[in-house]
Amino acid sequence: MQITVLIENGPCQGLACEHGLSLYVQYRGKRYLLDVGQSGLFARNAQALGLDLAAVDAAVLSHGHYDHAGGLEAFFACNAQARVYLRREATLPFYSGGETRYIGMPQDVLARFGQRFVFVQGMLELAPGLFLLPHTTPGLEAVGERAALYCKRDGQLLPDDFRHEQTAAFETPCGLVLLSSCSHAGIVHCVREAMAFLPNRRVYAVVGGFHLMQPHTGKSAFSPDVVRSLARELEALGVEQVYTGHCTGEAAYGLLQEVLGEKCHPLRPGMCIAWDESGEPAACKA
C-alpha cells in the first residue's frame, strides 16, 4: 500500500499547497483518490509527481466541504470513468459560523456530473480490503455546534452532525490503515467505530486531519491537556503510526508529537507513505 499526498496545507518545495487535502492511494493493484482539495492544484501536483489521474479506478469524498470537494471538476477533466463515492448528506448546503459562509461542495458539479456519483449507505466494502465507514457515535451535533459548523436540512439551519462524513479503512497485514480527512467526529471516535465495524482487527495507522485548529488563527482549538489526552487515547487504542496535517494545525501537531514521538509524522504535499507486502512501513518521504 502506498499513499501520496497530492495537496495539503503545508508548503513543499516545487509543489503547490492550499487549505485542503487530497491523497492518491495505490492498494492491491488499484488506484484510489481520496478527496480533491479546494481547487485544481492537486491535479497539477499529480502531474509533477508523475501520477496519472486518468488511471484512478475510484474516488472517495470524505465529506461535503469545499476544501475536499472543490477540485471535482478538475478530476472529471482528467478522468472519464471513475465513480466518486460519497454520503448522500454530503450534497447538503454547509455553513461555518451560521449562514454567513458557505463551505459546501460546488452545487453546479452535482448538477453537471450527477452520473459520476455513487451514494453510500452504511458500511460499504468498495473493493476487497477497502471499507467506507459511517459515523455511529451519538450526539455529534453537539460537536458541530461547538465548532460553529452547520448544515441546512429541510429549510432549517442545524448544527452539523457529520452524517456526511466517512472514513476509509484499508486492511493490511499489520492492521487497518484509516484515512479520515478531517475527523470532525473526533479521531478517537473514528478509530473506535472502525474497530466496531471490523472486529478483531487492530487500527495500525491513521492518516488525515484531526480538526484541532482554529480556522482563522491557526491556533489550537483545544487546550494542550485535551490534545495530549487525545494522543494518549490513540496510543491506548494501539495505534502505531499517526500521519496528520491539514486541519490539525501546527500548534496541535507539536503537542501530539510531544506525546507520540516518532509515531507522529506531518503531512506535506508530495509526501509518500508506503508499506511493503508484509504491511511493515517501507518508506515515508517527501
Short mmCIF file of C-alpha atoms in Angstrom, two decimals, residues 30-139:
data_model
loop_
_atom_site.label_atom_id
_atom_site.label_comp_id
_atom_site.label_asym_id
_atom_site.label_seq_id
_atom_site.Cartn_x
_atom_site.Cartn_y
_atom_site.Cartn_z
CA LYS A 30 -5.87 -0.46 -7.86
CA ARG A 31 -5.59 3.33 -7.66
CA TYR A 32 -7.88 5.43 -5.49
CA LEU A 33 -8.25 9.14 -4.89
CA LEU A 34 -9.42 10.41 -1.51
CA ASP A 35 -10.66 13.99 -1.83
CA VAL A 36 -9.61 16.63 -4.35
CA GLY A 37 -8.69 19.72 -2.34
CA GLN A 38 -10.44 23.04 -2.93
CA SER A 39 -9.20 23.66 -6.49
CA GLY A 40 -7.38 22.01 -9.37
CA LEU A 41 -3.97 22.34 -7.71
CA PHE A 42 -4.00 18.67 -6.69
CA ALA A 43 -4.08 17.71 -10.38
CA ARG A 44 -1.11 19.97 -11.13
CA ASN A 45 0.85 18.32 -8.32
CA ALA A 46 -0.14 14.84 -9.53
CA GLN A 47 1.31 15.65 -12.95
CA ALA A 48 4.51 16.99 -11.37
CA LEU A 49 4.81 13.78 -9.32
CA GLY A 50 4.22 11.54 -12.36
CA LEU A 51 0.90 10.18 -11.08
CA ASP A 52 -1.77 9.54 -13.70
CA LEU A 53 -5.21 10.68 -12.53
CA ALA A 54 -6.76 9.09 -15.64
CA ALA A 55 -5.77 5.71 -14.20
CA VAL A 56 -7.67 6.22 -10.92
CA ASP A 57 -10.20 3.39 -10.51
CA ALA A 58 -12.45 5.08 -7.94
CA ALA A 59 -12.55 8.27 -5.92
CA VAL A 60 -13.88 8.77 -2.39
CA LEU A 61 -15.20 12.02 -0.99
CA SER A 62 -14.66 12.04 2.76
CA HIS A 63 -17.30 14.73 3.39
CA GLY A 64 -19.13 17.59 1.75
CA HIS A 65 -16.84 20.58 2.45
CA TYR A 66 -15.29 22.79 -0.24
CA ASP A 67 -11.67 22.13 0.79
CA HIS A 68 -12.13 18.44 -0.04
CA ALA A 69 -14.64 18.65 -2.91
CA GLY A 70 -13.73 21.87 -4.72
CA GLY A 71 -11.45 20.11 -7.22
CA LEU A 72 -14.05 17.64 -8.50
CA GLU A 73 -14.44 19.31 -11.90
CA ALA A 74 -10.66 19.21 -12.36
CA PHE A 75 -10.71 15.48 -11.54
CA PHE A 76 -13.50 14.79 -14.04
CA ALA A 77 -11.50 16.66 -16.68
CA CYS A 78 -8.60 14.23 -16.08
CA ASN A 79 -10.60 11.02 -15.59
CA ALA A 80 -13.54 9.95 -17.74
CA GLN A 81 -14.75 6.85 -15.91
CA ALA A 82 -14.04 6.66 -12.17
CA ARG A 83 -17.05 6.99 -9.87
CA VAL A 84 -16.97 9.18 -6.77
CA TYR A 85 -18.31 7.50 -3.62
CA LEU A 86 -19.88 9.82 -1.05
CA ARG A 87 -22.66 10.01 1.53
CA ARG A 88 -25.89 11.48 0.17
CA GLU A 89 -25.82 14.01 3.02
CA ALA A 90 -22.61 15.42 1.53
CA THR A 91 -24.76 17.20 -1.07
CA LEU A 92 -26.49 19.36 1.58
CA PRO A 93 -25.57 23.05 1.97
CA PHE A 94 -22.97 23.51 4.75
CA TYR A 95 -22.06 26.70 6.55
CA SER A 96 -19.50 27.96 9.03
CA GLY A 97 -20.44 30.47 11.73
CA GLY A 98 -24.15 30.44 10.97
CA GLU A 99 -25.46 31.04 7.44
CA THR A 100 -22.83 33.64 6.65
CA ARG A 101 -20.15 31.50 4.98
CA TYR A 102 -20.98 28.65 2.60
CA ILE A 103 -18.48 25.80 2.91
CA GLY A 104 -20.27 23.05 0.97
CA MET A 105 -19.31 21.34 -2.26
CA PRO A 106 -19.92 23.10 -5.60
CA GLN A 107 -23.60 22.59 -6.43
CA ASP A 108 -23.05 23.02 -10.18
CA VAL A 109 -20.77 19.97 -10.19
CA LEU A 110 -23.57 17.85 -8.76
CA ALA A 111 -25.93 19.07 -11.45
CA ARG A 112 -23.49 18.62 -14.33
CA PHE A 113 -21.80 15.33 -13.34
CA GLY A 114 -24.55 13.54 -11.40
CA GLN A 115 -23.93 10.26 -13.20
CA ARG A 116 -20.41 10.10 -11.76
CA PHE A 117 -21.56 9.98 -8.12
CA VAL A 118 -22.42 6.89 -6.08
CA PHE A 119 -24.22 7.45 -2.78
CA VAL A 120 -23.10 5.19 0.05
CA GLN A 121 -25.25 3.94 2.92
CA GLY A 122 -23.98 2.13 6.00
CA MET A 123 -20.68 0.29 5.66
CA LEU A 124 -19.57 -0.44 2.10
CA GLU A 125 -16.77 -2.79 1.04
CA LEU A 126 -15.77 -0.80 -2.04
CA ALA A 127 -13.16 -3.38 -3.02
CA PRO A 128 -11.59 -6.36 -1.25
CA GLY A 129 -9.97 -4.97 1.89
CA LEU A 130 -11.25 -1.40 1.39
CA PHE A 131 -14.19 -0.29 3.52
CA LEU A 132 -16.09 3.01 3.72
CA LEU A 133 -17.41 3.54 7.24
CA PRO A 134 -20.11 5.93 8.50
CA HIS A 135 -20.18 7.55 11.91
CA THR A 136 -22.20 5.71 14.56
CA THR A 137 -21.18 7.80 17.58
CA PRO A 138 -24.27 9.52 19.05
CA GLY A 139 -24.54 13.19 19.91
#
